[in-house]
Amino acid sequence: MRGELRGRWERGRASAEANPLLVDIGVALLVQAAMTMPFVVPRAAGAPPATWAAYGLSTLSVLPLVWRRRAPLTVLFAVLAANALYRLTVDGPGQPLPYTGLVVVYTIAALSPARRRLVAGAVLLVAVPAGVWLNTRSARELTFSVFVLAAAYVFGRLTDARRRAHRVEAEQAAARERARIAREMHDILSHAVSLMIVQAEAGPVAVRAAPERAEAAFDAISATGRDAMVQLRRMLGVLREGDSVPLREPQPGLAELLDLLDRVRAGSGLDVVYRTQGPARPLPGAVAATVFRVVQEALTNTVRHADARTVTVQLTYGDSDLCVRVTDDGRGPQAGGTGRRGGHGLVGIRERAAALGGSAVTGRAADGQGFEVRVRLPVPEAVEAGR
């Protein structure tokens, strides 16, 4: 029930943002309804008469609210002039609250820059005491008017602060989404291009030495390219313009991991060993996608940099975590270097792990030979059970 109400509220807010003029007309009608009450309720003996002229002038003070967003300062002057005309020309019913003033002050506080707010404050500093003098000339009315108008101003500033915070949050979310897409595209392209280069370089050798193997090499190039195109279309679907709902296909996970290993075996000639340790269990989608991308990037680095013959991929299932370990028997980190391979790819592995509250370590393998990528990802028991 709460989710349904929240959904209706969000849809209503989106509709209001798309039709601000209709909202302003609705606000003006609500204010007019409130200001009509003193004209229709029974009046005490000796009270000022509720005439049509007085009602018309009260309506004249409400009408400018329709343009409150487009010209709030002008609307303030119009409302003040209409109220002054009401006090000077007719002896009609009073209002329990300065409704029009509250709406205009809130609007100026929420939408206007600092200079216009200062101008509005200076105008009200003169207009409010003058209005009280024209009405009751009492300190009580002056204090009450100042209090409610100040409250409207504070509420408007809070609304502006909340709007700015939402804008910053939306910009940060967009930046995170762009970074995620950039990492995904880097992983897809880097992996596919690396395999295709290895296969293309091996093709001419196979044509001369073993023609029967050349066809397999070219088939592998074609398969790698097609797979890369499928994944790119999946990623770029979120950037398509003109769709009411962005295309978001499922990210690759453990089900696609074995196909990835087969492509690396066929395309690079590496002996890829896959092992699991501990009781395997279903993983949350985000964890499974991260495992796939980590293994993909690690294998890409091995193909491009390691000059290895064997690479081992091992998944170790713990009670509350999953460890991913990819090791090769290649040349390892360069002597005197930083101990890192893959540039932005290894940075992306660390970012992916950190995004899920995990950690990543890369460098020389524990046995001193080759290179190792080791990632630990937390998998809470409640998430595993689907609770």
Coordinates of C-alpha atoms in Angstrom, one line a residue:
M1 CA 0.0 0.0 0.0
R2 CA 2.8 2.4 0.9
G3 CA 4.6 1.6 -2.3
E4 CA 1.5 2.3 -4.3
L5 CA 1.0 5.6 -2.6
R6 CA 4.6 6.5 -3.2
G7 CA 4.3 5.6 -6.8
R8 CA 1.2 7.8 -7.2
W9 CA 3.0 10.7 -5.5
E10 CA 6.0 10.3 -7.8
R11 CA 3.8 10.3 -10.9
G12 CA 1.9 13.3 -9.6
R13 CA 5.1 15.2 -9.0
A14 CA 6.4 14.3 -12.4
S15 CA 3.2 15.5 -14.0
A16 CA 3.4 18.8 -12.0
E17 CA 6.9 19.4 -13.1
A18 CA 5.8 18.8 -16.7
N19 CA 2.8 21.2 -16.4
P20 CA 3.9 24.1 -14.1
L21 CA 1.2 26.5 -15.5
L22 CA -1.6 24.1 -14.5
V23 CA -0.1 23.8 -11.0
D24 CA 0.0 27.6 -10.7
I25 CA -3.6 27.8 -11.8
G26 CA -4.5 25.2 -9.2
V27 CA -2.7 27.1 -6.5
A28 CA -4.5 30.3 -7.4
L29 CA -7.9 28.5 -7.3
L30 CA -7.1 27.0 -3.8
V31 CA -6.1 30.5 -2.5
Q32 CA -9.3 31.9 -4.0
A33 CA -11.3 29.2 -2.3
A34 CA -9.7 30.1 1.0
M35 CA -10.3 33.8 0.6
T36 CA -13.9 33.1 -0.3
M37 CA -14.7 31.6 3.1
P38 CA -15.1 35.0 5.0
F39 CA -17.6 36.1 2.3
V40 CA -19.9 33.0 2.6
V41 CA -20.0 32.2 6.3
P42 CA -22.5 33.9 8.5
R43 CA -21.3 37.3 9.7
A44 CA -21.6 38.8 13.1
A45 CA -23.8 41.9 13.6
G46 CA -21.9 45.1 12.9
A47 CA -19.2 43.3 10.8
P48 CA -18.2 44.9 7.4
P49 CA -20.6 43.8 4.6
A50 CA -19.6 41.1 2.2
T51 CA -20.2 42.9 -1.1
W52 CA -19.5 41.9 -4.6
A53 CA -17.2 44.8 -5.0
A54 CA -15.1 43.6 -2.1
Y55 CA -15.1 40.0 -3.4
G56 CA -14.0 41.2 -6.9
L57 CA -11.1 43.1 -5.4
S58 CA -10.0 40.1 -3.3
T59 CA -10.1 38.1 -6.6
L60 CA -7.9 40.7 -8.2
S61 CA -5.2 40.1 -5.6
V62 CA -5.3 36.3 -6.3
L63 CA -5.2 36.5 -10.1
P64 CA -1.5 37.4 -10.4
L65 CA -0.5 34.1 -8.7
V66 CA -1.0 32.4 -12.1
W67 CA 2.3 34.0 -13.2
R68 CA 4.2 33.6 -9.9
R69 CA 6.9 31.4 -11.4
R70 CA 7.6 33.5 -14.5
A71 CA 7.7 36.9 -12.8
P72 CA 7.6 36.5 -9.0
L73 CA 8.8 40.0 -8.1
T74 CA 6.2 41.6 -10.5
V75 CA 3.5 39.4 -8.9
L76 CA 4.6 40.6 -5.5
F77 CA 4.1 44.3 -6.5
A78 CA 0.7 43.4 -8.1
V79 CA -0.5 41.6 -5.0
L80 CA 0.6 44.4 -2.7
A81 CA -1.2 47.0 -5.0
A82 CA -4.4 44.9 -5.1
N83 CA -4.4 44.5 -1.3
A84 CA -3.8 48.3 -0.8
L85 CA -6.6 49.1 -3.2
Y86 CA -8.9 46.7 -1.2
R87 CA -8.1 48.4 2.1
L88 CA -8.4 51.9 0.7
T89 CA -11.6 51.6 -1.3
V90 CA -13.9 49.1 0.4
D91 CA -14.7 48.0 3.9
G92 CA -15.0 44.3 3.3
P93 CA -14.3 41.2 5.3
G94 CA -10.8 40.6 6.5
Q95 CA -8.7 37.4 6.1
P96 CA -7.3 35.2 8.9
L97 CA -4.1 34.8 6.9
P98 CA -2.3 36.8 4.2
Y99 CA -2.7 33.9 1.7
T100 CA -1.5 35.6 -1.4
G101 CA 1.5 37.1 0.4
L102 CA 2.5 33.7 1.8
V103 CA 2.4 32.1 -1.7
V104 CA 4.4 34.9 -3.3
V105 CA 7.1 35.1 -0.5
Y106 CA 7.5 31.3 -0.7
T107 CA 7.8 31.4 -4.5
I108 CA 10.5 34.2 -4.3
A109 CA 12.4 32.3 -1.7
A110 CA 12.3 29.1 -3.6
L111 CA 12.9 30.3 -7.2
S112 CA 14.6 33.7 -7.2
P113 CA 18.3 34.6 -7.0
A114 CA 19.7 36.4 -4.0
R115 CA 19.4 39.9 -5.5
R116 CA 15.7 39.6 -6.1
R117 CA 15.2 38.1 -2.7
L118 CA 16.9 41.2 -1.2
V119 CA 14.6 43.5 -3.2
A120 CA 11.5 41.6 -2.1
G121 CA 12.7 41.8 1.5
A122 CA 13.2 45.5 1.3
V123 CA 9.7 46.0 -0.2
L124 CA 8.0 43.8 2.4
L125 CA 9.9 45.7 5.2
V126 CA 7.9 48.8 4.1
A127 CA 4.7 47.1 2.9
V128 CA 3.9 45.0 5.9
P129 CA 3.9 47.8 8.5
A130 CA 2.0 50.0 6.1
G131 CA -0.6 47.3 5.7
V132 CA -1.0 46.8 9.4
W133 CA -1.4 50.5 9.9
L134 CA -4.2 50.5 7.2
N135 CA -5.9 47.6 8.9
T136 CA -5.8 47.4 12.8
R137 CA -2.7 49.3 13.7
S138 CA -1.9 46.7 16.4
A139 CA 1.4 45.3 17.4
R140 CA -0.2 41.8 17.5
E141 CA -1.1 41.9 13.8
L142 CA 2.4 43.1 12.9
T143 CA 4.1 40.4 14.9
F144 CA 1.8 37.7 13.5
S145 CA 2.3 38.9 9.9
V146 CA 6.1 39.0 10.2
F147 CA 6.1 35.5 11.7
V148 CA 4.0 33.8 9.0
L149 CA 5.8 35.6 6.2
A150 CA 9.2 34.6 7.6
A151 CA 8.0 31.0 7.9
A152 CA 7.0 31.1 4.3
Y153 CA 10.4 32.4 3.3
V154 CA 12.2 29.7 5.4
F155 CA 10.1 27.0 3.8
G156 CA 10.9 28.3 0.4
R157 CA 14.6 28.3 1.1
L158 CA 14.4 24.7 2.3
T159 CA 12.6 23.8 -0.8
D160 CA 15.3 25.3 -2.9
A161 CA 18.0 23.5 -0.9
R162 CA 16.2 20.2 -1.3
R163 CA 15.9 20.8 -5.1
R164 CA 19.6 21.6 -5.3
A165 CA 20.4 18.4 -3.4
H166 CA 18.3 16.3 -5.7
R167 CA 20.0 17.9 -8.7
V168 CA 23.4 17.1 -7.3
E169 CA 22.3 13.6 -6.5
A170 CA 21.0 13.1 -10.0
E171 CA 24.3 14.4 -11.5
Q172 CA 26.3 12.1 -9.3
A173 CA 24.1 9.2 -10.3
A174 CA 24.6 10.0 -14.0
A175 CA 28.4 10.3 -13.5
R176 CA 28.4 6.9 -11.8
E177 CA 26.3 5.4 -14.6
R178 CA 28.7 6.9 -17.2
A179 CA 31.7 5.4 -15.3
R180 CA 30.0 2.0 -15.1
I181 CA 29.3 2.0 -18.8
A182 CA 32.9 3.1 -19.6
R183 CA 34.2 0.2 -17.5
E184 CA 31.8 -2.3 -19.2
M185 CA 32.8 -1.1 -22.6
H186 CA 36.5 -1.2 -21.7
D187 CA 36.2 -4.8 -20.5
I188 CA 34.2 -5.8 -23.6
L189 CA 36.4 -4.1 -26.2
S190 CA 39.7 -4.9 -24.5
H191 CA 38.9 -8.6 -24.2
A192 CA 37.5 -9.0 -27.7
V193 CA 40.2 -7.0 -29.5
S194 CA 43.0 -8.8 -27.6
L195 CA 41.7 -12.2 -28.6
M196 CA 41.1 -11.1 -32.2
I197 CA 44.7 -9.8 -32.4
V198 CA 46.1 -13.0 -31.1
Q199 CA 44.0 -15.0 -33.5
A200 CA 44.8 -12.8 -36.5
E201 CA 48.5 -13.0 -35.8
A202 CA 48.3 -16.8 -35.6
G203 CA 46.2 -17.0 -38.8
P204 CA 49.0 -16.5 -41.4
V205 CA 51.2 -19.0 -39.6
A206 CA 48.4 -21.6 -39.6
V207 CA 47.8 -21.0 -43.3
R208 CA 51.4 -21.9 -44.1
A209 CA 52.0 -24.6 -41.5
A210 CA 48.6 -26.2 -40.8
P211 CA 46.0 -25.0 -43.3
E212 CA 43.3 -27.1 -41.5
R213 CA 43.8 -24.9 -38.4
A214 CA 43.5 -21.6 -40.3
E215 CA 39.7 -22.0 -40.7
A216 CA 39.3 -22.5 -37.0
A217 CA 41.3 -19.4 -36.3
F218 CA 39.2 -17.3 -38.6
D219 CA 36.0 -18.8 -37.1
A220 CA 37.2 -17.9 -33.7
I221 CA 37.8 -14.3 -34.8
S222 CA 34.3 -14.1 -36.2
A223 CA 32.7 -15.6 -33.0
T224 CA 34.7 -13.2 -30.8
G225 CA 33.6 -10.2 -32.9
R226 CA 29.9 -11.3 -32.8
D227 CA 30.0 -11.8 -29.1
A228 CA 31.5 -8.4 -28.6
M229 CA 28.8 -6.8 -30.8
V230 CA 26.1 -8.5 -28.7
Q231 CA 27.5 -7.2 -25.5
L232 CA 28.1 -3.7 -26.9
R233 CA 24.5 -3.5 -28.1
R234 CA 23.4 -4.6 -24.6
M235 CA 25.4 -1.9 -23.0
L236 CA 24.6 0.9 -25.5
G237 CA 20.9 0.1 -25.0
V238 CA 20.9 2.2 -21.9
L239 CA 22.1 5.2 -24.0
R240 CA 19.4 5.0 -26.6
E241 CA 17.5 8.2 -27.0
G242 CA 13.8 8.5 -27.6
D243 CA 12.8 5.3 -25.6
S244 CA 10.4 5.8 -22.7
V245 CA 12.2 3.0 -20.9
P246 CA 15.9 2.3 -21.5
L247 CA 16.9 -1.1 -22.7
R248 CA 18.5 -3.0 -19.8
E249 CA 19.2 -6.6 -20.6
P250 CA 20.7 -8.9 -17.9
Q251 CA 24.4 -8.6 -17.2
P252 CA 26.6 -11.6 -17.9
G253 CA 27.1 -13.9 -14.8
L254 CA 28.4 -17.3 -13.9
A255 CA 26.2 -19.0 -16.5
E256 CA 28.3 -17.2 -19.2
L257 CA 31.6 -17.7 -17.5
L258 CA 32.2 -21.1 -19.0
D259 CA 31.5 -19.8 -22.5
L260 CA 34.1 -17.1 -21.8
L261 CA 36.7 -19.6 -20.8
D262 CA 36.0 -21.7 -23.9
R263 CA 36.4 -18.6 -26.2
V264 CA 39.8 -17.8 -24.6
R265 CA 40.9 -21.4 -25.0
A266 CA 39.9 -21.5 -28.6
G267 CA 41.1 -18.0 -29.5
S268 CA 44.5 -17.8 -27.7
G269 CA 45.7 -21.3 -27.3
L270 CA 46.0 -20.9 -23.5
D271 CA 45.3 -23.9 -21.3
V272 CA 42.5 -22.5 -19.2
V273 CA 41.8 -24.4 -16.0
Y274 CA 38.6 -23.8 -14.0
R275 CA 38.2 -24.8 -10.4
T276 CA 35.7 -24.3 -7.6
Q277 CA 36.2 -24.8 -3.9
G278 CA 33.5 -25.0 -1.3
P279 CA 29.7 -25.5 -1.8
A280 CA 28.7 -23.5 -4.9
R281 CA 25.4 -21.5 -4.5
P282 CA 23.5 -18.9 -6.5
L283 CA 24.9 -15.4 -6.3
P284 CA 23.1 -12.0 -6.4
G285 CA 23.1 -10.5 -9.9
A286 CA 25.6 -7.7 -9.1
V287 CA 28.1 -10.2 -7.5
A288 CA 27.8 -12.6 -10.5
A289 CA 28.3 -9.8 -13.0
T290 CA 31.4 -8.6 -11.1
V291 CA 32.9 -12.1 -11.0
F292 CA 32.4 -12.4 -14.8
R293 CA 34.0 -9.0 -15.5
V294 CA 36.9 -9.6 -13.1
V295 CA 37.7 -12.9 -14.8
Q296 CA 37.3 -11.4 -18.2
E297 CA 39.7 -8.6 -17.5
A298 CA 42.2 -10.9 -15.8
L299 CA 42.2 -13.2 -18.8
T300 CA 42.6 -10.3 -21.2
N301 CA 45.7 -9.1 -19.3
T302 CA 47.1 -12.7 -19.5
V303 CA 46.5 -12.8 -23.2
R304 CA 48.0 -9.4 -23.9
H305 CA 50.9 -9.3 -21.4
A306 CA 51.8 -12.6 -19.8
D307 CA 53.2 -14.8 -22.6
A308 CA 51.8 -17.6 -20.5
R309 CA 50.9 -21.2 -21.4
T310 CA 48.4 -21.9 -18.5
V311 CA 46.0 -19.8 -16.6
T312 CA 43.9 -21.0 -13.7
V313 CA 40.6 -19.5 -12.6
Q314 CA 39.4 -20.5 -9.1
L315 CA 36.2 -19.6 -7.3
T316 CA 36.3 -20.2 -3.5
Y317 CA 32.9 -20.1 -1.8
G318 CA 33.2 -19.1 1.9
D319 CA 30.5 -18.8 4.5
S320 CA 29.9 -15.1 3.8
D321 CA 32.1 -14.2 0.8
L322 CA 33.4 -15.4 -2.5
C323 CA 37.1 -15.3 -3.5
V324 CA 38.0 -15.1 -7.2
R325 CA 41.6 -16.0 -8.0
V326 CA 43.1 -15.9 -11.5
T327 CA 46.8 -16.9 -11.9
D328 CA 49.0 -17.6 -14.9
D329 CA 52.5 -19.0 -15.4
G330 CA 53.7 -16.1 -17.5
R331 CA 56.6 -13.7 -17.0
G332 CA 54.8 -11.9 -14.2
P333 CA 55.5 -8.2 -13.2
Q334 CA 58.4 -6.6 -15.0
A335 CA 61.6 -6.2 -12.9
G336 CA 61.8 -2.8 -11.4
G337 CA 58.2 -2.0 -12.5
T338 CA 55.1 -1.3 -10.5
G339 CA 54.0 -4.8 -10.3
R340 CA 50.8 -4.0 -12.3
R341 CA 49.5 -5.1 -15.6
G342 CA 46.6 -3.9 -17.6
G343 CA 46.5 -0.2 -16.7
H344 CA 42.9 1.0 -16.4
G345 CA 41.7 -2.6 -16.4
L346 CA 43.2 -3.4 -13.0
V347 CA 41.9 -0.1 -11.7
G348 CA 38.5 -1.2 -12.9
I349 CA 38.8 -4.5 -11.1
R350 CA 39.5 -2.7 -7.8
E351 CA 36.6 -0.3 -8.4
R352 CA 34.2 -3.1 -9.1
A353 CA 35.3 -4.9 -5.9
A354 CA 35.1 -1.8 -3.8
A355 CA 31.6 -1.0 -5.2
L356 CA 30.4 -4.2 -3.6
G357 CA 32.3 -3.7 -0.3
G358 CA 35.1 -6.1 -1.4
S359 CA 38.8 -5.9 -2.1
A360 CA 41.2 -6.7 -4.9
V361 CA 45.0 -7.6 -4.8
T362 CA 47.1 -7.9 -8.0
G363 CA 50.8 -8.7 -8.5
R364 CA 53.2 -11.6 -8.5
A365 CA 51.7 -15.0 -7.8
A366 CA 52.2 -16.6 -4.4
D367 CA 54.7 -19.1 -5.8
G368 CA 56.8 -16.3 -7.2
Q369 CA 55.9 -17.3 -10.8
G370 CA 53.5 -15.5 -13.1
F371 CA 50.8 -13.0 -12.2
E372 CA 47.8 -13.2 -9.9
V373 CA 44.5 -11.3 -9.5
R374 CA 42.7 -12.0 -6.3
V375 CA 39.3 -10.5 -5.5
R376 CA 37.2 -11.0 -2.4
L377 CA 33.5 -10.2 -2.6
P378 CA 31.1 -10.3 0.4
V379 CA 28.0 -12.3 -0.1
P380 CA 25.7 -11.8 3.0
E381 CA 23.7 -14.9 4.0
A382 CA 20.5 -12.9 3.9
V383 CA 21.1 -12.0 0.2
E384 CA 21.9 -15.6 -0.7
A385 CA 18.7 -16.8 0.8
G386 CA 16.7 -14.2 -1.0
R387 CA 15.4 -12.7 2.3

